[in-house]
Amino acid sequence: MNAPLVLSPEALLKIDRAIAKYPPDRRQSAVMAALTIAQDEKGWLAAETLDFVARYLGMPPIAVYEVASFYTMYDLKPVGRHKLTICTNLPCALQGAAAAAAHLKQKLGVDFNETTGDGSFTLKEGECMGACGDAPVVLHNNKRMLSWMTPEKLDQLIAELKSK
Amino acid sequence: MNAPLPPFSPGIYGPDALILKDLTGLNWRLKDYEARGGYQALKKILAENIAPEQIINEVKKSALRGRGGAGFPTGLKWSFMPRQYEGRKYLVCNSDEGEPGTFKDRDILRYNPHIVIEGMLIAGYATGSAAGYNYIHGEIWDVFERCEEALEEARAAGYVGRNILGSEFAFELYNHHGYGAYICGEETALLESLEGKKGMPRFKPPFPASYGLYGKPTTINNTETFAAVPWIILNGGEAFLNLGRPNNGGTKIFSVTGDVERPGNYEVNLGTPFARLLEMAGGMRGGKKLKACIPGGSSMPVLPWDIMMATDMDYDSIAKAGSMLGSGAVIIMDETRCMVRSLLRLSYFYFEESCGQCTPCREGTGWLYRVVDRIEHGKGKAADLDLLTEVSDNIQGRTICALGDAAALPVKSFIKHFRDEFLHHIEHGKCLVPDYV
C-alpha cells in the first residue's frame, strides 16, 4: 500500500474530483481525466505513470494502456517542451492550413512526429479539432488553441515559446 | 480570417438565430442567460407541474430532429426511455464535435453554455433520468473549462442537484472530456469512452434507450438538439415547426468553411436556400466560381455546384439532392480545387480514425487511402476507379457503426460527380486544375 507517489498531492486532488463525478463503483470512468492530469504534470505518460493510474483507479494495467494508446492526445513517448499540433484536414486546408503546416515544418526544421534537436518543439499533424472556422488552427500542449495562424502569427508564436 | 473574436456584433450568426441570438462572445454567464429569458422554460415546467409525457409530445410536435448527424426525431427518441424502469436512467450530451467542417457546438458551449444545461435539465425531467454527462471534445479545452464554470454557477443557483428550485425534481449534471478520437462522436463509442474504455462502437440493438451508460437506459442527443429545447417549451412545438418546413422544424446552425469570404456559423431557418447561406458567409472568396460543396460534414456525399445552388438547406431537400444534412457542416470548394487531392485528405482521415474493430473498415479505409494516394501522385491505374468503388461497396453497410459508410460515401460521390478529374490524373499523371489545395 505504501507504493511511492508518482503524482503530486495536487494532481491526486484533481483526480479525486474527477472520480467524484461518477458512481462510486465506476472509478474507471475517470481514467481519461486521470491520464490527462498525469500527462500535464509529467509531460508524457511513462509505463510507471500508467501503472500508478491503474492502481489508483483499481483497473488492470492493460485497461489503462488500452485507453492511453487509443486516444491520440496522450503521449506515450517523450515530446518537446512545446507540442504543436496543426489540423490539416480538408476544411482547414482550404483556408490555408496546408501552407501553415509547410511553414511550421520549414521554420522548425522538423517533419510531423519529430522533435527539434534542442528538445523545444514537437510537431504533430492533427485531425479535426472542431474549430474549422478559425483555420489554420494550432493546438499548443493539448490545452491552448490558437486561431487564424498565418505564417506571421506562427513566427510570433515560435518566438514567444522559444523565450519561455 | 473574418470569424468573430469577442466581443462581436450580436447579429453575426444571422437574423433567424434562436440558440445563438444576442450573443457577443462575452455574455455567457448565468446572469446574462437569465437576462435573455434563460431558465424560464425550466421554471415554467416546475411551477406548472407539466407532465413528462406532455413535454415529449411538445418536442414531437416541433419536428426537432437530431442535430448531430443522423437527424432522428428527438421526441420519438425520448419516448423510447422505459417509463416504469426502477433503477437509474442517464442522459448524455454528445459534444464530441469532430466531424471535419463542424464547429457549431463549440460556439454554443463557449458563448451560451447555460442553454445546453437548461435543455439537458428539461430532457432529464422528461425522460426521468437521474444524471447527465456532457461529453466534450478534448481539443477544445478552454470550452470544457468554461462548461465546468457554467455548471458551477447553475449548481450554486439551485438549477442542478436535489430539489431543483424547491421542487421534487433532482438531476445531477457533469462535464466529461475526450482526448482525441473522432470515433467517440458515435454514440455507443462515446458511452464506452465515458465508461473509461477504448471508444469502440457497440452492436445495436440493444439501443442505448434500453442498454446505455453502465448498462442503464440512456438518451443521447447532440448539443444543438438540447439547446433548441428551452425555446420549444416556451413557444410551443408548433411555433418551432413553423420556423422550418414540415418534418424539418426550427433553425439549424450551419458551419460554413472553405472558399468563402467569411467562414463561420450561421443559424438559419431550415429550408433556407443554399444560395442565401452562401451569401451570408460573404460569398465565394475572391469572387471565384463555386465548383463543389459537401453540405453535411466530410462523411456525406459531395455535390456539384449546380445541384447545390438549386437546393434548400433542410434534411429532406438535401437528401433529395443526393447528399445528407448531417451535422450541418458546409464545405465549399471553388473552381481551382483538385477533387482528387481533396478526397485524398478525407480518405486519410478515415484511415487514421478507423477504430479497427471491424475488418471491412480497418482494412478498407487503408485501401481507399492508398489507391487515391497513387492516383493523386500520378501512379494510378486504369482499373483503380472500379477498385475504389468495389472497396467502398465492401465497406458500406458491413460495419458496426457508420464510420464505414462515412469513409465510403465521399469516395463514391467524388468519383461519380468528378470522374473526369480522376481519369485525367490516371491518364496524364497530373492535375486537371492548375492550382489546388
Coordinates of C-alpha atoms in Angstrom, one line a residue:
Chain A
M1 CA 0.0 0.0 0.0
N2 CA 2.9 2.3 0.5
A3 CA 3.9 2.5 -3.1
P4 CA 5.9 5.6 -3.9
L5 CA 3.7 8.5 -5.1
V6 CA 4.2 9.1 -8.8
L7 CA 1.9 12.1 -8.9
S8 CA 1.8 15.2 -6.6
P9 CA -0.9 15.6 -4.0
E10 CA -2.3 18.4 -6.1
A11 CA -2.7 16.1 -9.1
L12 CA -4.3 13.5 -6.9
L13 CA -6.8 16.0 -5.6
K14 CA -7.8 16.8 -9.2
I15 CA -8.1 13.2 -10.0
D16 CA -10.3 12.7 -6.9
R17 CA -12.5 15.5 -8.1
A18 CA -12.9 13.7 -11.4
I19 CA -13.7 10.4 -9.7
A20 CA -16.5 12.1 -7.7
K21 CA -18.4 12.7 -11.0
Y22 CA -19.2 9.0 -11.4
P23 CA -21.0 6.4 -9.4
P24 CA -18.8 5.0 -6.6
D25 CA -18.3 1.7 -8.3
R26 CA -17.4 3.4 -11.6
R27 CA -14.0 4.9 -10.8
Q28 CA -12.8 3.7 -14.3
S29 CA -14.8 6.4 -15.9
A30 CA -12.2 8.9 -14.5
V31 CA -9.4 7.3 -16.4
M32 CA -9.3 9.8 -19.2
A33 CA -9.3 12.7 -16.7
A34 CA -6.6 11.0 -14.6
L35 CA -4.3 10.4 -17.6
T36 CA -4.8 14.0 -18.7
I37 CA -3.9 15.3 -15.3
A38 CA -0.9 12.9 -15.1
Q39 CA 0.4 14.0 -18.5
D40 CA 0.1 17.6 -17.6
E41 CA 2.3 17.0 -14.6
K42 CA 4.8 14.6 -16.2
G43 CA 4.9 15.9 -19.8
W44 CA 4.3 12.4 -21.1
L45 CA 2.9 9.1 -19.9
A46 CA 5.6 6.6 -18.9
A47 CA 4.7 3.0 -18.0
E48 CA 5.3 3.8 -14.4
T49 CA 2.7 6.6 -14.6
L50 CA 0.2 4.3 -16.3
D51 CA 0.7 1.6 -13.7
F52 CA 0.2 4.2 -11.0
V53 CA -3.1 5.4 -12.5
A54 CA -4.2 1.8 -12.8
R55 CA -3.6 1.1 -9.1
Y56 CA -5.2 4.4 -8.1
L57 CA -8.4 3.6 -10.1
G58 CA -8.4 -0.1 -9.3
M59 CA -8.1 -1.0 -13.0
P60 CA -6.0 -3.8 -14.6
P61 CA -2.9 -2.0 -16.1
I62 CA -3.7 -3.3 -19.6
A63 CA -7.0 -1.5 -19.5
V64 CA -5.2 1.8 -18.8
Y65 CA -2.7 1.0 -21.6
E66 CA -5.6 0.4 -24.0
V67 CA -7.1 3.8 -23.2
A68 CA -3.7 5.7 -23.3
S69 CA -2.8 4.2 -26.7
F70 CA -6.3 4.7 -28.2
Y71 CA -6.7 8.5 -27.8
T72 CA -4.2 10.5 -29.8
M73 CA -3.6 13.3 -27.4
Y74 CA -1.9 11.1 -24.9
D75 CA 1.9 10.9 -25.4
L76 CA 3.4 7.5 -24.7
K77 CA 6.9 8.8 -25.6
P78 CA 8.6 12.0 -24.5
V79 CA 7.8 15.1 -26.5
G80 CA 9.4 18.5 -26.8
R81 CA 8.6 21.2 -24.2
H82 CA 6.1 22.6 -26.7
K83 CA 4.0 20.2 -28.7
L84 CA 2.4 22.0 -31.6
T85 CA -0.4 20.1 -33.4
I86 CA -1.8 21.6 -36.6
C87 CA -5.0 20.4 -38.2
T88 CA -4.6 19.8 -42.0
N89 CA -8.0 18.3 -42.7
L90 CA -9.9 19.4 -45.8
P91 CA -11.8 22.4 -44.4
C92 CA -8.7 23.8 -42.8
A93 CA -6.6 23.0 -45.8
L94 CA -9.0 25.1 -47.9
Q95 CA -8.3 28.0 -45.6
G96 CA -4.6 28.0 -45.6
A97 CA -3.6 25.1 -43.2
A98 CA -1.5 23.3 -45.7
A99 CA 0.6 26.3 -46.2
A100 CA 0.8 26.9 -42.5
A101 CA 1.9 23.4 -41.9
A102 CA 4.6 23.7 -44.5
H103 CA 5.7 26.9 -42.9
L104 CA 6.0 25.3 -39.5
K105 CA 8.0 22.4 -40.8
Q106 CA 10.4 24.7 -42.6
K107 CA 10.7 27.1 -39.6
L108 CA 11.3 24.3 -37.1
G109 CA 13.3 22.1 -39.4
V110 CA 11.3 19.0 -38.5
D111 CA 8.7 16.9 -40.1
F112 CA 5.5 15.7 -38.4
N113 CA 6.1 13.5 -35.4
E114 CA 9.6 14.8 -34.9
T115 CA 11.2 16.9 -32.2
T116 CA 13.7 19.6 -32.7
G117 CA 17.3 18.8 -31.7
D118 CA 17.2 21.1 -28.6
G119 CA 14.0 19.4 -27.3
S120 CA 12.0 22.6 -27.6
F121 CA 9.3 21.6 -30.2
T122 CA 7.5 18.6 -31.3
L123 CA 5.3 18.9 -34.4
K124 CA 2.2 16.9 -34.9
E125 CA -0.4 16.6 -37.6
G126 CA -3.9 16.8 -36.1
E127 CA -7.3 15.7 -37.2
C128 CA -10.4 17.7 -36.8
M129 CA -10.3 19.8 -33.7
G130 CA -13.9 21.2 -34.2
A131 CA -12.7 24.7 -34.8
C132 CA -12.5 24.8 -38.7
G133 CA -13.9 28.3 -38.9
D134 CA -10.7 29.5 -37.2
A135 CA -8.3 27.8 -39.7
P136 CA -5.4 27.5 -39.6
V137 CA -5.7 26.1 -36.0
V138 CA -2.8 25.1 -33.8
L139 CA -3.0 23.3 -30.5
H140 CA -0.2 24.1 -28.0
N141 CA 0.5 21.4 -25.5
N142 CA -3.1 20.0 -25.9
K143 CA -4.8 22.8 -24.0
R144 CA -4.2 26.1 -25.7
M145 CA -6.0 26.6 -29.0
L146 CA -4.6 29.2 -31.4
S147 CA -6.8 30.5 -34.2
W148 CA -6.1 32.0 -37.6
M149 CA -2.4 31.1 -37.6
T150 CA -1.0 32.8 -40.6
P151 CA 2.8 32.4 -41.2
E152 CA 3.3 35.8 -39.4
K153 CA 1.4 34.7 -36.4
L154 CA 3.2 31.3 -36.4
D155 CA 6.5 33.2 -36.4
Q156 CA 5.4 35.2 -33.4
L157 CA 4.2 32.1 -31.6
I158 CA 7.5 30.3 -32.1
A159 CA 9.4 33.4 -30.9
E160 CA 7.2 33.6 -27.8
L161 CA 7.6 30.0 -26.9
K162 CA 11.4 30.0 -27.5
S163 CA 11.8 32.7 -25.0
K164 CA 10.0 30.7 -22.3
Chain B
M1 CA -9.8 35.5 -41.2
N2 CA -13.1 37.2 -40.6
A3 CA -14.6 34.8 -38.0
P4 CA -15.6 36.5 -34.7
L5 CA -13.4 37.3 -31.8
P6 CA -15.3 38.5 -28.8
P7 CA -16.8 41.0 -28.4
F8 CA -18.6 40.7 -31.7
S9 CA -21.8 42.1 -33.0
P10 CA -24.9 40.2 -31.8
G11 CA -26.2 39.8 -35.3
I12 CA -23.2 37.9 -36.6
Y13 CA -25.0 34.5 -36.6
G14 CA -27.8 35.8 -38.8
P15 CA -31.3 37.2 -38.2
D16 CA -33.0 33.8 -37.7
A17 CA -30.8 32.9 -34.7
L18 CA -32.5 31.4 -31.6
I19 CA -29.7 29.5 -30.0
L20 CA -27.0 32.0 -30.9
K21 CA -29.3 35.0 -30.6
D22 CA -27.9 38.2 -29.0
L23 CA -24.6 36.7 -28.2
T24 CA -21.5 38.9 -28.1
G25 CA -18.9 36.3 -27.0
L26 CA -18.8 37.9 -23.6
N27 CA -22.3 37.4 -22.3
W28 CA -22.2 33.7 -21.5
R29 CA -22.6 33.8 -17.7
L30 CA -25.7 32.8 -15.7
K31 CA -26.9 36.3 -15.2
D32 CA -26.6 37.1 -18.9
Y33 CA -28.6 34.0 -19.8
E34 CA -31.3 34.8 -17.3
A35 CA -31.5 38.3 -18.7
R36 CA -32.1 36.8 -22.1
G37 CA -35.0 34.8 -20.6
G38 CA -32.9 31.8 -19.7
Y39 CA -34.2 29.1 -17.3
Q40 CA -37.8 30.3 -17.8
A41 CA -38.7 27.1 -19.6
L42 CA -37.5 25.0 -16.7
K43 CA -39.3 27.3 -14.2
K44 CA -42.5 27.0 -16.2
I45 CA -42.3 23.2 -16.2
L46 CA -41.7 23.0 -12.4
A47 CA -44.2 25.8 -11.5
E48 CA -47.0 24.3 -13.6
N49 CA -46.0 20.8 -12.8
I50 CA -46.1 19.8 -16.5
A51 CA -46.2 16.1 -17.1
P52 CA -43.1 14.5 -18.7
E53 CA -45.3 13.0 -21.4
Q54 CA -46.6 16.4 -22.3
I55 CA -43.1 17.7 -22.8
I56 CA -42.2 14.7 -25.0
N57 CA -45.4 15.4 -27.1
E58 CA -44.4 19.0 -27.5
V59 CA -41.0 18.1 -28.7
K60 CA -42.6 15.5 -31.1
K61 CA -44.8 18.3 -32.5
S62 CA -41.8 20.5 -33.0
A63 CA -40.2 18.1 -35.5
L64 CA -36.9 18.7 -33.8
R65 CA -34.5 16.3 -35.5
G66 CA -31.1 15.3 -34.1
R67 CA -28.6 17.9 -34.9
G68 CA -25.5 15.7 -34.6
G69 CA -25.8 14.0 -37.9
A70 CA -28.4 11.3 -38.1
G71 CA -31.5 13.6 -37.9
F72 CA -33.5 11.2 -35.8
P73 CA -36.7 12.7 -34.4
T74 CA -35.9 13.9 -30.8
G75 CA -39.3 13.4 -29.2
L76 CA -39.5 9.9 -30.5
K77 CA -36.1 9.1 -29.1
W78 CA -37.1 10.4 -25.7
S79 CA -40.2 8.3 -25.8
F80 CA -38.1 5.1 -26.1
M81 CA -36.9 5.6 -22.5
P82 CA -38.7 3.0 -20.3
R83 CA -41.2 4.8 -18.1
Q84 CA -41.5 2.2 -15.4
Y85 CA -37.8 1.4 -15.0
E86 CA -36.9 1.5 -11.3
G87 CA -33.1 2.0 -11.5
R88 CA -31.0 4.9 -12.6
K89 CA -31.5 6.3 -16.0
Y90 CA -29.0 8.5 -17.8
L91 CA -28.9 11.4 -20.1
V92 CA -25.8 12.1 -22.3
C93 CA -25.0 15.2 -24.4
N94 CA -22.7 14.5 -27.4
S95 CA -20.4 17.5 -27.6
D96 CA -17.6 15.4 -29.1
E97 CA -17.7 17.5 -32.2
G98 CA -15.0 16.3 -34.6
E99 CA -16.7 15.8 -38.0
P100 CA -14.5 17.8 -40.3
G101 CA -16.1 21.1 -41.1
T102 CA -18.3 21.2 -37.9
F103 CA -17.7 23.8 -35.1
K104 CA -21.2 24.8 -34.1
D105 CA -21.3 23.1 -30.7
R106 CA -18.1 24.9 -29.8
D107 CA -19.8 28.2 -30.2
I108 CA -22.9 27.1 -28.4
L109 CA -20.9 25.8 -25.4
R110 CA -18.5 28.7 -25.1
Y111 CA -20.9 31.5 -25.8
N112 CA -24.2 30.1 -24.4
P113 CA -23.4 27.2 -22.1
H114 CA -26.4 27.6 -19.9
I115 CA -28.8 26.9 -22.8
V116 CA -27.4 23.4 -23.0
I117 CA -27.6 23.0 -19.3
E118 CA -31.3 24.0 -19.3
G119 CA -32.0 21.8 -22.3
M120 CA -30.5 18.9 -20.5
L121 CA -32.4 19.6 -17.3
I122 CA -35.7 19.6 -19.3
A123 CA -34.7 16.4 -21.1
G124 CA -33.7 14.8 -17.8
Y125 CA -37.1 15.7 -16.4
A126 CA -38.9 14.4 -19.5
T127 CA -37.1 11.1 -19.6
G128 CA -36.9 10.6 -15.8
S129 CA -33.1 10.5 -15.8
A130 CA -31.2 10.8 -12.6
A131 CA -28.0 12.2 -14.0
G132 CA -26.4 13.6 -17.2
Y133 CA -23.0 13.8 -18.7
N134 CA -21.8 16.3 -21.3
Y135 CA -19.0 14.7 -23.3
I136 CA -16.9 17.5 -24.7
H137 CA -14.3 17.2 -27.5
G138 CA -10.8 17.0 -25.9
E139 CA -9.2 19.5 -28.3
I140 CA -11.4 22.4 -27.1
W141 CA -10.1 22.5 -23.6
D142 CA -11.0 26.1 -23.0
V143 CA -14.6 25.2 -23.8
F144 CA -14.5 22.3 -21.3
E145 CA -13.3 24.7 -18.6
R146 CA -16.0 27.2 -19.4
C147 CA -18.6 24.5 -19.2
E148 CA -17.3 23.5 -15.8
E149 CA -17.6 27.1 -14.6
A150 CA -21.1 27.5 -16.0
L151 CA -22.2 24.3 -14.3
E152 CA -20.8 25.6 -11.0
E153 CA -22.9 28.7 -11.5
A154 CA -26.0 26.6 -12.2
R155 CA -25.4 24.4 -9.2
A156 CA -24.9 27.3 -6.9
A157 CA -28.2 28.9 -8.1
G158 CA -30.1 25.8 -7.4
Y159 CA -30.8 24.7 -11.0
V160 CA -28.8 21.5 -10.7
G161 CA -28.8 18.9 -7.9
R162 CA -31.5 17.9 -5.4
N163 CA -34.8 19.7 -5.0
I164 CA -34.3 21.9 -8.0
L165 CA -35.9 25.3 -7.5
G166 CA -37.6 23.9 -4.4
S167 CA -39.4 21.1 -6.3
E168 CA -39.1 17.4 -6.0
F169 CA -37.1 17.3 -9.2
A170 CA -33.5 16.2 -8.9
F171 CA -30.9 16.0 -11.6
E172 CA -27.1 15.8 -11.4
L173 CA -25.0 17.0 -14.3
Y174 CA -21.3 16.6 -15.1
N175 CA -18.9 17.5 -17.8
H176 CA -16.6 14.8 -19.2
H177 CA -13.8 15.4 -21.8
G178 CA -12.5 13.3 -24.6
Y179 CA -8.8 13.3 -25.6
G180 CA -8.5 12.8 -29.4
A181 CA -10.7 10.2 -31.0
Y182 CA -13.1 11.0 -33.8
I183 CA -15.0 7.7 -33.3
C184 CA -16.3 8.8 -29.9
G185 CA -18.7 11.1 -31.7
E186 CA -20.5 7.8 -32.5
E187 CA -23.0 7.5 -29.6
T188 CA -22.1 4.0 -28.4
A189 CA -18.4 4.6 -28.8
L190 CA -19.0 7.7 -26.7
L191 CA -20.7 5.5 -24.0
E192 CA -17.7 3.1 -24.0
S193 CA -15.4 6.1 -23.6
L194 CA -17.5 7.5 -20.8
E195 CA -17.1 4.2 -19.0
G196 CA -13.3 4.6 -19.2
K197 CA -12.6 2.3 -22.2
K198 CA -11.4 2.5 -25.7
G199 CA -14.0 4.2 -27.9
M200 CA -15.2 1.2 -29.9
P201 CA -18.8 1.2 -31.0
R202 CA -21.3 -1.3 -29.7
F203 CA -23.6 -3.6 -31.6
K204 CA -27.1 -2.2 -31.9
P205 CA -29.6 -3.4 -30.8
P206 CA -29.8 -3.2 -27.9
F207 CA -30.1 0.6 -28.4
P208 CA -29.0 3.0 -25.6
A209 CA -32.6 3.6 -24.5
S210 CA -32.6 0.0 -23.1
Y211 CA -28.8 -0.6 -22.6
G212 CA -26.8 2.6 -22.5
L213 CA -24.3 4.1 -20.0
Y214 CA -23.3 1.4 -17.4
G215 CA -26.0 -0.8 -19.0
K216 CA -28.8 1.5 -17.9
P217 CA -31.4 3.2 -20.1
T218 CA -29.8 6.2 -21.7
T219 CA -30.8 9.0 -24.0
I220 CA -28.1 10.6 -26.1
N221 CA -28.6 13.9 -28.0
N222 CA -26.3 16.4 -29.7
T223 CA -25.5 19.7 -28.0
E224 CA -27.5 21.8 -30.5
T225 CA -30.5 19.5 -30.1
F226 CA -30.6 20.1 -26.3
A227 CA -30.0 23.8 -26.9
A228 CA -33.3 24.0 -29.0
V229 CA -35.4 22.6 -26.3
P230 CA -36.0 25.6 -24.0
W231 CA -37.4 27.7 -26.9
I232 CA -39.8 24.8 -27.8
I233 CA -41.1 24.6 -24.3
L234 CA -41.7 28.4 -24.0
N235 CA -43.1 29.0 -27.5
G236 CA -44.7 25.6 -28.3
G237 CA -43.7 22.8 -30.6
E238 CA -45.9 24.1 -33.4
A239 CA -44.2 27.5 -33.4
F240 CA -40.8 25.8 -33.8
L241 CA -42.1 23.6 -36.6
N242 CA -43.4 26.6 -38.4
L243 CA -40.0 28.2 -38.5
G244 CA -38.8 25.4 -40.8
R245 CA -40.6 23.0 -43.0
P246 CA -42.9 20.0 -42.3
N247 CA -40.8 17.2 -40.8
N248 CA -37.9 19.7 -40.5
G249 CA -38.7 22.0 -37.6
G250 CA -36.8 25.0 -36.4
T251 CA -33.5 26.7 -37.0
K252 CA -30.2 24.9 -37.8
I253 CA -26.7 26.1 -37.3
F254 CA -24.6 25.6 -40.4
S255 CA -20.8 25.8 -40.1
V256 CA -19.6 27.2 -43.4
T257 CA -15.9 26.6 -44.3
G258 CA -13.7 26.5 -47.3
D259 CA -13.5 29.0 -50.1
V260 CA -15.9 31.7 -48.8
E261 CA -15.1 35.2 -47.6
R262 CA -16.4 34.7 -44.0
P263 CA -16.1 31.1 -42.7
G264 CA -18.3 30.8 -39.6
N265 CA -21.5 29.7 -38.0
Y266 CA -24.8 30.8 -39.4
E267 CA -28.1 29.9 -37.8
V268 CA -31.0 29.9 -40.3
N269 CA -34.5 28.5 -40.5
L270 CA -34.5 25.0 -42.0
G271 CA -35.5 25.3 -45.7
T272 CA -33.3 28.4 -46.3
P273 CA -31.9 28.3 -49.9
F274 CA -28.3 27.3 -50.1
A275 CA -27.6 30.5 -52.2
R276 CA -28.8 32.6 -49.2
L277 CA -26.5 30.8 -46.8
L278 CA -23.5 31.3 -49.2
E279 CA -24.4 34.9 -49.3
M280 CA -24.4 35.2 -45.5
A281 CA -20.9 33.7 -45.5
G282 CA -19.8 36.6 -47.7
G283 CA -20.0 34.7 -51.0
M284 CA -17.1 33.0 -52.7
R285 CA -13.6 34.1 -51.7
G286 CA -12.0 36.4 -54.2
G287 CA -15.1 36.2 -56.5
K288 CA -14.1 32.7 -57.7
K289 CA -16.7 30.2 -59.0
L290 CA -18.3 27.5 -56.9
K291 CA -17.3 24.1 -58.0
A292 CA -18.5 21.7 -55.3
C293 CA -19.9 21.5 -51.8
I294 CA -20.2 18.9 -49.1
P295 CA -23.3 20.0 -47.4
G296 CA -23.3 18.0 -44.2
G297 CA -19.8 17.3 -42.9
S298 CA -17.0 15.3 -44.5
S299 CA -18.8 12.0 -44.2
M300 CA -21.6 13.0 -46.6
P301 CA -21.6 12.8 -50.4
V302 CA -20.2 15.8 -52.3
L303 CA -22.5 17.6 -54.7
P304 CA -21.6 19.7 -57.8
W305 CA -22.3 23.5 -57.8
D306 CA -25.4 23.4 -60.0
I307 CA -27.2 20.9 -57.8
M308 CA -26.2 22.8 -54.6
M309 CA -27.4 26.2 -56.0
A310 CA -30.9 24.6 -56.6
T311 CA -31.1 23.1 -53.1
D312 CA -32.7 24.3 -49.9
M313 CA -31.0 23.6 -46.6
D314 CA -33.2 21.1 -44.8
Y315 CA -32.9 17.4 -44.1
D316 CA -35.4 16.3 -46.8
S317 CA -34.3 18.7 -49.6
I318 CA -30.6 17.8 -49.2
A319 CA -31.5 14.1 -49.2
K320 CA -33.5 14.6 -52.4
A321 CA -30.4 16.4 -53.9
G322 CA -28.4 13.2 -53.2
S323 CA -26.5 14.0 -50.0
M324 CA -27.4 14.5 -46.4
L325 CA -27.7 17.4 -44.0
G326 CA -25.6 15.5 -41.4
S327 CA -24.0 17.8 -38.8
G328 CA -24.7 20.9 -40.9
A329 CA -21.0 21.4 -41.9
V330 CA -21.0 23.1 -45.3
I331 CA -17.6 22.7 -47.0
I332 CA -17.2 25.0 -50.0
M333 CA -14.7 24.3 -52.8
D334 CA -14.0 26.7 -55.7
E335 CA -13.0 26.1 -59.3
T336 CA -9.3 25.9 -58.5
R337 CA -9.6 22.9 -56.2
C338 CA -8.5 19.5 -57.2
M339 CA -11.1 16.9 -56.3
V340 CA -8.5 14.1 -56.2
R341 CA -6.4 16.0 -53.7
S342 CA -9.5 16.9 -51.7
L343 CA -10.7 13.3 -51.5
L344 CA -7.2 12.1 -50.6
R345 CA -7.2 14.2 -47.4
L346 CA -10.6 12.9 -46.4
S347 CA -9.6 9.3 -47.1
Y348 CA -6.5 9.7 -45.0
F349 CA -8.7 11.0 -42.2
Y350 CA -11.0 7.9 -42.2
F351 CA -8.0 5.6 -42.4
E352 CA -6.4 7.4 -39.5
E353 CA -9.6 7.4 -37.4
S354 CA -11.0 3.9 -38.0
C355 CA -11.0 2.3 -34.6
G356 CA -10.0 -1.1 -36.1
Q357 CA -12.8 -3.1 -34.7
C358 CA -14.5 -4.2 -38.0
T359 CA -12.3 -5.7 -40.7
P360 CA -14.0 -4.1 -43.7
C361 CA -13.4 -0.6 -42.3
R362 CA -10.0 -1.2 -40.8
E363 CA -8.6 -2.7 -44.0
G364 CA -10.9 -0.9 -46.5
T365 CA -10.0 2.6 -45.3
G366 CA -6.4 1.8 -45.9
W367 CA -7.1 0.5 -49.4
L368 CA -9.1 3.6 -50.2
Y369 CA -6.4 5.9 -48.9
R370 CA -3.5 4.1 -50.7
V371 CA -5.4 3.9 -54.1
V372 CA -6.4 7.6 -54.0
D373 CA -2.9 8.4 -53.0
R374 CA -1.4 6.7 -56.0
I375 CA -3.9 8.4 -58.3
E376 CA -3.1 11.8 -56.9
H377 CA 0.6 11.1 -57.3
G378 CA 0.4 10.1 -61.0
K379 CA 0.7 6.4 -60.4
G380 CA -3.0 5.5 -60.8
K381 CA -4.0 2.5 -63.0
A382 CA -6.9 2.3 -65.4
A383 CA -8.8 -0.2 -63.1
D384 CA -8.4 2.0 -60.0
L385 CA -11.8 3.7 -60.2
D386 CA -13.6 0.4 -60.3
L387 CA -11.3 -0.8 -57.5
L388 CA -12.3 2.2 -55.3
T389 CA -16.0 1.6 -56.0
E390 CA -15.6 -2.1 -55.1
V391 CA -13.8 -1.4 -51.9
S392 CA -16.3 1.2 -50.9
D393 CA -19.2 -1.2 -51.6
N394 CA -17.5 -3.8 -49.4
I395 CA -17.2 -1.4 -46.5
Q396 CA -20.6 0.3 -46.8
G397 CA -23.3 -1.5 -44.7
R398 CA -20.9 -4.1 -43.4
T399 CA -19.6 -2.4 -40.2
I400 CA -20.9 -2.0 -36.7
C401 CA -21.1 1.8 -36.9
A402 CA -21.5 4.5 -39.5
L403 CA -17.8 5.3 -39.8
G404 CA -17.5 2.7 -42.6
D405 CA -20.3 4.4 -44.6
A406 CA -18.7 7.7 -43.8
A407 CA -15.5 6.6 -45.4
A408 CA -17.2 5.0 -48.4
L409 CA -19.7 7.7 -49.3
P410 CA -17.3 10.6 -50.1
V411 CA -15.2 8.2 -52.4
K412 CA -18.3 7.1 -54.4
S413 CA -19.7 10.6 -54.7
F414 CA -16.4 12.2 -55.7
I415 CA -15.9 9.7 -58.4
K416 CA -19.5 9.9 -59.5
H417 CA -19.5 13.7 -60.0
F418 CA -15.9 14.4 -60.9
R419 CA -14.9 11.3 -62.8
D420 CA -13.1 13.3 -65.5
E421 CA -10.7 14.7 -62.9
F422 CA -9.8 11.3 -61.6
L423 CA -9.4 10.0 -65.2
H424 CA -7.1 12.9 -66.1
H425 CA -4.9 12.1 -63.1
I426 CA -4.7 8.5 -64.2
E427 CA -4.2 9.1 -67.9
H428 CA -1.9 12.1 -67.7
G429 CA -0.3 11.7 -64.3
K430 CA -1.2 15.3 -63.4
C431 CA -4.0 17.5 -62.3
L432 CA -6.8 19.0 -64.4
V433 CA -6.9 22.2 -62.4
P434 CA -3.9 24.4 -62.3
D435 CA -3.9 25.5 -58.7
Y436 CA -5.0 23.2 -55.9
V437 CA -5.2 22.5 -52.2

